PDB file of C-alpha atoms in Angstrom:
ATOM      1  CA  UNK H   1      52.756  44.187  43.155  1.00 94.00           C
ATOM      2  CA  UNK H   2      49.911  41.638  43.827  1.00 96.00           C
ATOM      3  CA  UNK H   3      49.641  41.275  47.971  1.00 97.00           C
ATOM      4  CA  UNK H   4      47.550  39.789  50.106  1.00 98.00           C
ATOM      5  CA  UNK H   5      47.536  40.938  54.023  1.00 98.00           C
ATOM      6  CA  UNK H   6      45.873  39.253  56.641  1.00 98.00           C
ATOM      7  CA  UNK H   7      44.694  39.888  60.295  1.00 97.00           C
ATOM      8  CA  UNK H   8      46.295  38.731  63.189  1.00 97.00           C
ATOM      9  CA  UNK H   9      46.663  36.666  65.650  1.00 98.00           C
ATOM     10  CA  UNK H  10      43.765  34.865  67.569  1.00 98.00           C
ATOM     11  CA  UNK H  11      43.741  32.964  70.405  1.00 98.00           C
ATOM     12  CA  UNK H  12      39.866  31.050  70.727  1.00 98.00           C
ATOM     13  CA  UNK H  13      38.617  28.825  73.108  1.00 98.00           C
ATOM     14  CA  UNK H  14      37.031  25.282  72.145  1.00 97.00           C
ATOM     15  CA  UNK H  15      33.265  26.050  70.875  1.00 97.00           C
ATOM     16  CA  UNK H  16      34.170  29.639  69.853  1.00 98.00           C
ATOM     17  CA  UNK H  17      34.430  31.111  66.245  1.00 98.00           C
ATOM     18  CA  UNK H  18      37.243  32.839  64.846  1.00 98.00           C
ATOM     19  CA  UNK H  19      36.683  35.204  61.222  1.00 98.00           C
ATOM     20  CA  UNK H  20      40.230  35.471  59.637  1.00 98.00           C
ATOM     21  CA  UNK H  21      40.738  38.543  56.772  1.00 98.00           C
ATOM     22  CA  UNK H  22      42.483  38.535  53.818  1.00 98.00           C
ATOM     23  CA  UNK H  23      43.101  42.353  52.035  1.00 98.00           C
ATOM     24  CA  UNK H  24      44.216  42.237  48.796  1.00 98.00           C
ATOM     25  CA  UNK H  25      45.937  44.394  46.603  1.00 97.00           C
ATOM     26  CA  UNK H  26      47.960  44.843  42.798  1.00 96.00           C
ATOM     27  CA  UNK H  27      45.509  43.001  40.909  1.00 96.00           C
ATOM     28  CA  UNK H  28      41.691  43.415  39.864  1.00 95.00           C
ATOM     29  CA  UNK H  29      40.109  41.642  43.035  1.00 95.00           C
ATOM     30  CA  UNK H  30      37.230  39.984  40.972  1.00 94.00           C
ATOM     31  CA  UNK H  31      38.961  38.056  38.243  1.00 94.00           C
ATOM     32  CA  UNK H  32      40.798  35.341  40.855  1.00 96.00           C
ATOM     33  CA  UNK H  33      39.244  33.438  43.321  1.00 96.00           C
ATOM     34  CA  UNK H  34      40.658  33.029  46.706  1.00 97.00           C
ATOM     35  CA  UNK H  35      41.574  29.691  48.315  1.00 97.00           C
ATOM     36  CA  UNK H  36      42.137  29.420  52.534  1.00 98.00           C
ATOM     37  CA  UNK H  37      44.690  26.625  53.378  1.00 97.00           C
ATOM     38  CA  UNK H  38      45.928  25.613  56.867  1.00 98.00           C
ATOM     39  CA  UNK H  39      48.824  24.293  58.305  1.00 97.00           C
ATOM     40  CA  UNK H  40      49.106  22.860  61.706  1.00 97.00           C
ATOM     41  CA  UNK H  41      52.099  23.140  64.316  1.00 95.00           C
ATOM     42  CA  UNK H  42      54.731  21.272  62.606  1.00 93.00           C
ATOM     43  CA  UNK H  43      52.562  19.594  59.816  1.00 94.00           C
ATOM     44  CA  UNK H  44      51.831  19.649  56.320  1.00 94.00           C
ATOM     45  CA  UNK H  45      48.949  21.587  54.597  1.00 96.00           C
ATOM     46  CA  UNK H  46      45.573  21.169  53.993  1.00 95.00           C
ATOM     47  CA  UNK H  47      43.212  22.938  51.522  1.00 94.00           C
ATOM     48  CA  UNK H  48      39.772  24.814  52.942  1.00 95.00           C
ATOM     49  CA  UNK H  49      37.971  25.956  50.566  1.00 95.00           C
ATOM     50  CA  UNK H  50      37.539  28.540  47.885  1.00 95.00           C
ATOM     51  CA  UNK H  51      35.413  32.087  47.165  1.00 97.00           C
ATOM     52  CA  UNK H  52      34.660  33.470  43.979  1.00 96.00           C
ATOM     53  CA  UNK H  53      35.063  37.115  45.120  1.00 95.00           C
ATOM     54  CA  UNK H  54      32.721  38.258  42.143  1.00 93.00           C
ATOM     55  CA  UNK H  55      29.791  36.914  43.421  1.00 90.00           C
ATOM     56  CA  UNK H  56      30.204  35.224  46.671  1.00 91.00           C
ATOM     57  CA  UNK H  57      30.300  31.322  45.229  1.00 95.00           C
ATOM     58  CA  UNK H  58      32.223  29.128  47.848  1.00 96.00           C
ATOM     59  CA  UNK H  59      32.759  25.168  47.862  1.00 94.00           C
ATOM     60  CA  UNK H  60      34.559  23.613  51.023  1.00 94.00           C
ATOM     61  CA  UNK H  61      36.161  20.423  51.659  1.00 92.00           C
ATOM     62  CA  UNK H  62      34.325  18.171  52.987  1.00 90.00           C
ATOM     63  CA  UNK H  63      35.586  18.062  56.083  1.00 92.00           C
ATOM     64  CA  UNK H  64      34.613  21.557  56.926  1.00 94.00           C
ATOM     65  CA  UNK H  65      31.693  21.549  55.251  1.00 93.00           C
ATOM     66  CA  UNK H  66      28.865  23.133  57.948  1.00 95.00           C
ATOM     67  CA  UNK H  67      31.309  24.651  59.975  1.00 97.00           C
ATOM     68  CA  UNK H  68      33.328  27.273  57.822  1.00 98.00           C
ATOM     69  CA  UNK H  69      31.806  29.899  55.959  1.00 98.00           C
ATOM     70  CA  UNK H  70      33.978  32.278  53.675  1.00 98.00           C
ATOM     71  CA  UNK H  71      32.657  35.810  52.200  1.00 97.00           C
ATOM     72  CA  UNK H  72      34.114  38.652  50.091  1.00 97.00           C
ATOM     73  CA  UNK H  73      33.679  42.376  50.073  1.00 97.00           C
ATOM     74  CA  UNK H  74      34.462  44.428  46.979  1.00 96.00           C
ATOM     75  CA  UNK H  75      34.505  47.390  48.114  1.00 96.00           C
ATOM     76  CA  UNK H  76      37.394  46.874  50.605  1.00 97.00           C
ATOM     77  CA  UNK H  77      39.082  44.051  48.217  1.00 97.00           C
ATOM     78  CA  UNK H  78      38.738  41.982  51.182  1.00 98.00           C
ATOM     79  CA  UNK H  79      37.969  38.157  52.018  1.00 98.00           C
ATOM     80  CA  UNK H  80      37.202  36.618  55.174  1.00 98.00           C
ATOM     81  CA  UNK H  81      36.941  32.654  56.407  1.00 98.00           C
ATOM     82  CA  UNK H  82      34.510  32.206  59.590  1.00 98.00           C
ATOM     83  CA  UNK H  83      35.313  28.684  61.720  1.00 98.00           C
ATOM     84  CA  UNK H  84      32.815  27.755  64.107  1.00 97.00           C
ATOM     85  CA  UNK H  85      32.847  25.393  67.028  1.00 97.00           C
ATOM     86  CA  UNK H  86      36.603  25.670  67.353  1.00 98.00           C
ATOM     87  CA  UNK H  87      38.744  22.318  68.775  1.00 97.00           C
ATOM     88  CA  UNK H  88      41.985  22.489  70.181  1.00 97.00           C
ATOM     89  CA  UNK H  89      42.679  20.814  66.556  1.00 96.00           C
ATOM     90  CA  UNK H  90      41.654  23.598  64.738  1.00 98.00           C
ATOM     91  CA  UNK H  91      44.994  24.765  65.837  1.00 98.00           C
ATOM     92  CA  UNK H  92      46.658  26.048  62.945  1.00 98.00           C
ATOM     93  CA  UNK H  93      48.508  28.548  60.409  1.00 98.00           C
ATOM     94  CA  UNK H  94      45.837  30.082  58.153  1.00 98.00           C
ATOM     95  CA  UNK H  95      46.743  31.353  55.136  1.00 98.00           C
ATOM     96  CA  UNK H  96      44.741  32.827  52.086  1.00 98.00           C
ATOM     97  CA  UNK H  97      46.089  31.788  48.596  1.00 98.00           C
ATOM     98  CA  UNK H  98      44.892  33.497  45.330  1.00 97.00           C
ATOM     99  CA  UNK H  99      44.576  31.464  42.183  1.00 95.00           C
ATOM    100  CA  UNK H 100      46.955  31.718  40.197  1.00 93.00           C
ATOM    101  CA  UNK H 101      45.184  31.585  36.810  1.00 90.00           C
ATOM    102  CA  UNK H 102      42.992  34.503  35.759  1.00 90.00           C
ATOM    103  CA  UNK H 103      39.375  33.918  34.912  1.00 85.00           C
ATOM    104  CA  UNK H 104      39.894  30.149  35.982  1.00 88.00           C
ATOM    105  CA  UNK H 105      36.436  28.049  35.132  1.00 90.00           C
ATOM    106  CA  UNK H 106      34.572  27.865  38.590  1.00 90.00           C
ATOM    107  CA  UNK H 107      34.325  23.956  37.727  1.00 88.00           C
ATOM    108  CA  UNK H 108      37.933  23.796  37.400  1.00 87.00           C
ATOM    109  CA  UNK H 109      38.679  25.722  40.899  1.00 88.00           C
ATOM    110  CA  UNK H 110      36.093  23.967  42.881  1.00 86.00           C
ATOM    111  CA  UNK H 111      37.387  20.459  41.443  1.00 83.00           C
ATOM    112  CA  UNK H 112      40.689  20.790  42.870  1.00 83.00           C
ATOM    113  CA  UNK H 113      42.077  22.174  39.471  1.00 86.00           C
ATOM    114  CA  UNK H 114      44.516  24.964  40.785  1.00 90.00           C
ATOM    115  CA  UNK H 115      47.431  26.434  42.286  1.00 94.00           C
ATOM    116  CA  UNK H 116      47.837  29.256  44.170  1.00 97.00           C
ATOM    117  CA  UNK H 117      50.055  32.302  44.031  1.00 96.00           C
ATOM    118  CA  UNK H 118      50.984  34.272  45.793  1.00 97.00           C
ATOM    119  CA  UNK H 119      49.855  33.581  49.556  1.00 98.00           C
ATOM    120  CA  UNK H 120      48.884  35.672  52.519  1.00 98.00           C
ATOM    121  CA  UNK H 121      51.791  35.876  55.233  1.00 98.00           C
ATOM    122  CA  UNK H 122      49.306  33.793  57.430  1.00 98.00           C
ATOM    123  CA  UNK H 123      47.610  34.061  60.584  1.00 98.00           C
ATOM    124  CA  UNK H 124      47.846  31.856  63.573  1.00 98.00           C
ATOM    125  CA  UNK H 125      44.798  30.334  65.418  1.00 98.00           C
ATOM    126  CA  UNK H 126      45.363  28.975  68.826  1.00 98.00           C
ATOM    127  CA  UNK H 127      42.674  27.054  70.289  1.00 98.00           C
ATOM    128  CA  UNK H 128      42.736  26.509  74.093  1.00 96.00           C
ATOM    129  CA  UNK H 129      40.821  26.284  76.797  1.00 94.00           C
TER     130      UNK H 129
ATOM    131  CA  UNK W   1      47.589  11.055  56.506  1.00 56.00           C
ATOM    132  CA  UNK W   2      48.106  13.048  53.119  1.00 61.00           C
ATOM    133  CA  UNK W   3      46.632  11.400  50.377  1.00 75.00           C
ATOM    134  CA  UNK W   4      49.841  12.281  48.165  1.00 87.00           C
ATOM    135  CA  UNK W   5      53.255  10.106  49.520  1.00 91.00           C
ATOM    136  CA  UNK W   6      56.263  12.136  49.640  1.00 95.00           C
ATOM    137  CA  UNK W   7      59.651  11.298  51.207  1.00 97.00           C
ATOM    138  CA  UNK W   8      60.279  12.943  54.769  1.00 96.00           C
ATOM    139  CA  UNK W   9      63.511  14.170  54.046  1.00 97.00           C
ATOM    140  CA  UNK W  10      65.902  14.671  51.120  1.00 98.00           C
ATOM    141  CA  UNK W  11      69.639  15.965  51.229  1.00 97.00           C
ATOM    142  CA  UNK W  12      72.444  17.084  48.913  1.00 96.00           C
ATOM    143  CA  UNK W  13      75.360  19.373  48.957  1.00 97.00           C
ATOM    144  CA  UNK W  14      75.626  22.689  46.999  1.00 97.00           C
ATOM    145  CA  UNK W  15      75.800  21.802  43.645  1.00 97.00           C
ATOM    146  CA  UNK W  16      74.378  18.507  43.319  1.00 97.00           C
ATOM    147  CA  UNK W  17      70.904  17.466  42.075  1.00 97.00           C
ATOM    148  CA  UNK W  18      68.224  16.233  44.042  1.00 97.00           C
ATOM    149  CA  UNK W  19      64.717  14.427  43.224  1.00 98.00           C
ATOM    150  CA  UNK W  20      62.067  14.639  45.397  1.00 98.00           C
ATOM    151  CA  UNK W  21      58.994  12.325  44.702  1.00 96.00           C
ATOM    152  CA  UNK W  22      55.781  12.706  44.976  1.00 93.00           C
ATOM    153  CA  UNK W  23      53.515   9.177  44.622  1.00 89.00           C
ATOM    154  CA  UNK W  24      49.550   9.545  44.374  1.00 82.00           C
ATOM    155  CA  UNK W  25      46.943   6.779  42.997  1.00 71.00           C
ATOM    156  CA  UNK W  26      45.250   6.244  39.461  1.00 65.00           C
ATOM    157  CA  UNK W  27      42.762   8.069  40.761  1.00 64.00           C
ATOM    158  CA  UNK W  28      44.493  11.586  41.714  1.00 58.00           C
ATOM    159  CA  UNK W  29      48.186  12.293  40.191  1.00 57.00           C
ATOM    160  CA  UNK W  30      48.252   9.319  38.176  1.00 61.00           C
ATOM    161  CA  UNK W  31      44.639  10.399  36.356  1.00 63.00           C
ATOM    162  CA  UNK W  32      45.652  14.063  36.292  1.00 62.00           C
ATOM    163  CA  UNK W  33      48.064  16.874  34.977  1.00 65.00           C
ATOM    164  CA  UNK W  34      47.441  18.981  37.234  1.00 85.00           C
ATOM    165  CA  UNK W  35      50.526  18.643  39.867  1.00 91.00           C
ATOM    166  CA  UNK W  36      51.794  21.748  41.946  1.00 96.00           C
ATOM    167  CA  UNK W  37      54.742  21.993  44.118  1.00 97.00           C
ATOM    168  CA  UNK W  38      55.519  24.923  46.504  1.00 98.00           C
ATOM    169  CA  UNK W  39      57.898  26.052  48.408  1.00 98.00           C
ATOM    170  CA  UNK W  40      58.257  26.731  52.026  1.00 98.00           C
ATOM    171  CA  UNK W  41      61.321  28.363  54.225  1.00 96.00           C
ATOM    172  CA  UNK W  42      60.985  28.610  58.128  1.00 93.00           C
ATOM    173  CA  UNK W  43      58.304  30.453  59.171  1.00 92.00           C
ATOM    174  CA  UNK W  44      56.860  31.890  55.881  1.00 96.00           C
ATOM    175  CA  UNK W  45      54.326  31.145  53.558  1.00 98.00           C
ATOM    176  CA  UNK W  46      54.440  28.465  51.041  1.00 98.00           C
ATOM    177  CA  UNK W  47      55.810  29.724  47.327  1.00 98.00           C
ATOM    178  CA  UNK W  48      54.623  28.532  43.981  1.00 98.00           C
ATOM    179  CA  UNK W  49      57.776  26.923  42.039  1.00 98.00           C
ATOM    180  CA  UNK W  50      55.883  24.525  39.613  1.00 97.00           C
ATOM    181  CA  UNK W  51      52.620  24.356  38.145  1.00 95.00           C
ATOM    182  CA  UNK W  52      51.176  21.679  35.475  1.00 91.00           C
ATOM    183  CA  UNK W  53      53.413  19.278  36.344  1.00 92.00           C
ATOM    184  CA  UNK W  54      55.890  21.165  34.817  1.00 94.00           C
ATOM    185  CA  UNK W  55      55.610  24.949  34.039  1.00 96.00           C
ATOM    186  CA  UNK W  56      57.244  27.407  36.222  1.00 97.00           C
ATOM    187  CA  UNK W  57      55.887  30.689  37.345  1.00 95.00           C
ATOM    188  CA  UNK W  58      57.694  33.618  36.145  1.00 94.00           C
ATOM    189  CA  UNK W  59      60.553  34.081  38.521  1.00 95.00           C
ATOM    190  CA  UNK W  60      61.385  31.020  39.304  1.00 97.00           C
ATOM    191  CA  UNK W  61      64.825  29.870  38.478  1.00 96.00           C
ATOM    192  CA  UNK W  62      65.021  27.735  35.414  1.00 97.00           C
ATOM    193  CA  UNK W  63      67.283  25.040  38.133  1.00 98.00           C
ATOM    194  CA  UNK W  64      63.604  23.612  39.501  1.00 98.00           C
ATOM    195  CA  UNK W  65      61.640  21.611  36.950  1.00 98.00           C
ATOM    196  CA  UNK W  66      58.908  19.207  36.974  1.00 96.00           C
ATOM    197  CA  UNK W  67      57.899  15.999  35.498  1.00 94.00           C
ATOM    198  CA  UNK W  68      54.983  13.031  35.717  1.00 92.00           C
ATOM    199  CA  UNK W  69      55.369   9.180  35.067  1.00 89.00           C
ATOM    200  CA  UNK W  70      52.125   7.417  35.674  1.00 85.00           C
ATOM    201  CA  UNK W  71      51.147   8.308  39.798  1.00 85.00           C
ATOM    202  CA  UNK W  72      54.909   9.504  40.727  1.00 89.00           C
ATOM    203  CA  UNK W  73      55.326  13.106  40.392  1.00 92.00           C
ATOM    204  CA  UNK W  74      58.995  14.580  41.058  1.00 95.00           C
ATOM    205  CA  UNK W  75      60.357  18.007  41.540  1.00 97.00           C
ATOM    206  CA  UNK W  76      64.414  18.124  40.565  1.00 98.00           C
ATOM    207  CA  UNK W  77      66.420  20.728  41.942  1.00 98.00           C
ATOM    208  CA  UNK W  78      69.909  20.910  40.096  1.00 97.00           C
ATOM    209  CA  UNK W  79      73.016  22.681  41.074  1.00 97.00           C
ATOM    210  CA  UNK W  80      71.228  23.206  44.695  1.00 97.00           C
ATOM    211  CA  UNK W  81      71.824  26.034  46.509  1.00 97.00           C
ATOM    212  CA  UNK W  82      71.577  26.714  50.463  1.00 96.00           C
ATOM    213  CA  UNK W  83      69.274  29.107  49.780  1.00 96.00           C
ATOM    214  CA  UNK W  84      66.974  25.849  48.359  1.00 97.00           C
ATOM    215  CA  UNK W  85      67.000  24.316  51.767  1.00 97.00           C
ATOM    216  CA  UNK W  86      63.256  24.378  52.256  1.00 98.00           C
ATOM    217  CA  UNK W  87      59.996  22.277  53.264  1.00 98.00           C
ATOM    218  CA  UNK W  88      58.581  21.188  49.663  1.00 98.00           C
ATOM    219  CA  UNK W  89      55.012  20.051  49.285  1.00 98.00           C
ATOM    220  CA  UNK W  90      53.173  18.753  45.475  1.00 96.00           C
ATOM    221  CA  UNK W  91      49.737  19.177  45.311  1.00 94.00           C
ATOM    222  CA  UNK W  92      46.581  17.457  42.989  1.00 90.00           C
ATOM    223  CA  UNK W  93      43.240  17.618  42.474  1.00 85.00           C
ATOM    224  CA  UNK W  94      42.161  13.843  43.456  1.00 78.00           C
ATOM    225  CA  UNK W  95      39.016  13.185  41.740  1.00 69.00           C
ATOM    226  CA  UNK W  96      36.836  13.756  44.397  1.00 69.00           C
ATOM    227  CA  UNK W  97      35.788  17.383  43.955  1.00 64.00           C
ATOM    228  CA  UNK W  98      38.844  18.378  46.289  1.00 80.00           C
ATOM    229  CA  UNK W  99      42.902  19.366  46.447  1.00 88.00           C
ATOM    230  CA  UNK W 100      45.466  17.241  48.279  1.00 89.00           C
ATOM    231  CA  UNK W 101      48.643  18.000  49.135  1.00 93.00           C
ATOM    232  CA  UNK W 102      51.717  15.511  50.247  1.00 93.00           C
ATOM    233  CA  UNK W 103      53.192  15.167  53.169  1.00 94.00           C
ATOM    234  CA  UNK W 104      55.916  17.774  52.632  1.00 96.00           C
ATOM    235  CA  UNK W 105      60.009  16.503  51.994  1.00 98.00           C
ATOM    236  CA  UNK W 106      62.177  19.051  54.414  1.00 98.00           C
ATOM    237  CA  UNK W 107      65.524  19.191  51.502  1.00 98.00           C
ATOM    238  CA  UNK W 108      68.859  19.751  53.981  1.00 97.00           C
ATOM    239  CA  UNK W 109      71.736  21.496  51.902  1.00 96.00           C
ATOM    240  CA  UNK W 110      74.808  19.790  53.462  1.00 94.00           C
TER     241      UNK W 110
END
């Protein structure tokens, strides 16, 4: 069955960087991309960014834009999300999310177009000095 | 603030139906078909239930459905069940290259 396994928990303090990984498994890894969403302590959720795992394309919100980078490797069916210059509100739950559609248009994905299932069981960044 | 409006709370007892809304602009689920609402129990990740407004993922039981009148989007639960007692959160693209979700409704079973 299709899962997705990520690392664990991190504790960071402000200004550090934290690299979160995703393993995947019970699918062909290339033909979905791979959103990262996070949720804060006892808030809703908010959408990252995506990575075409064939290839490496990534598009961020805007709001991370400059600070997050996201990569893939193949051969380990494996993608990671890299935050950098960590505040004590980068606090959060992150999860990975694969799209749910198969061979989704890039355009689409990156455009907000999509929905994600299944999800990674999440990992939780702490952020404190 | 979430760009998408969704009610805090909803409640119903077991067997009931329940509605919960999900209110956007012209610009995001007003403008587009493309609403998603997922589930989420204590502590675990979020679960797809409903996809294009209104198509559910294989698996998901036929009592969730979907549906879209101009920005409101709503999510209907009918004969509800404890195990439905959940955080539930819609999703759209908004027009602006990016994904929003709501707010979240937390749905008590009484």
């Amino acid at each position: 069955q299709v899962q997705l396994v990520q690392s664990g928990a991190e504790v960071k303090k402000p200004g550090a960087s934290v690299k979160v990984s995703c393993k995947a498994s019970g699918y062909t890894f290339t033909s979905y991309f791979m959103h990262w969403v996070r949720q804060a302590p006892g808030q809703g959720l908010e959408w990252m960014g995506v990575i075409n795992p064939s290839g490496g394309s990534t598009s961020f919100a805007q709001k991370f834009q400059g600070r997050v980078t996201m990569t893939s490797d193949t051969s380990t069916r494996t993608v990671y999300m890299e935050l950098n210059s960590l505040r004590s509100d980068d606090t959060a739950v992150y999860y990975c999310a694969r799209d749910a559609e198969l061979n989704r248009p890039w355009s689409l994905a990156v455009a907000g177009v999509c929905w994600f299932d299944p999800w990674g069981q999440g990992t939780l960044v702490t952020v404190s000095s | 603030q979430s760009a998408l409006t969704q009610p805090a709370s909803v409640s119903g007892s077991p067997g009931q139906s329940i509605t919960i809304s999900c209110t956007g602009t012209s610009s995001d689920v007003g403008a587009y078909k493309y609403v998603s609402w997922y589930q989420q129990r204590p502590g675990k990740a979020p679960k797809l239930m409903i996809y294009d407004v209104s198509y559910r993922p294989s698996g998901v039981s036929d009592r969730f459905s979907g549906s879209k009148s101009g920005n409101t989007a709503s999510l209907t639960i009918s004969g509800l069940q404890a195990e439905d007692e959940a955080d539930y959160y819609c999703s759209s693209e908004t027009g602006n290259t990016t994904l929003a979700f709501g707010g979240g409704t937390k749905l008590t079973v009484l």
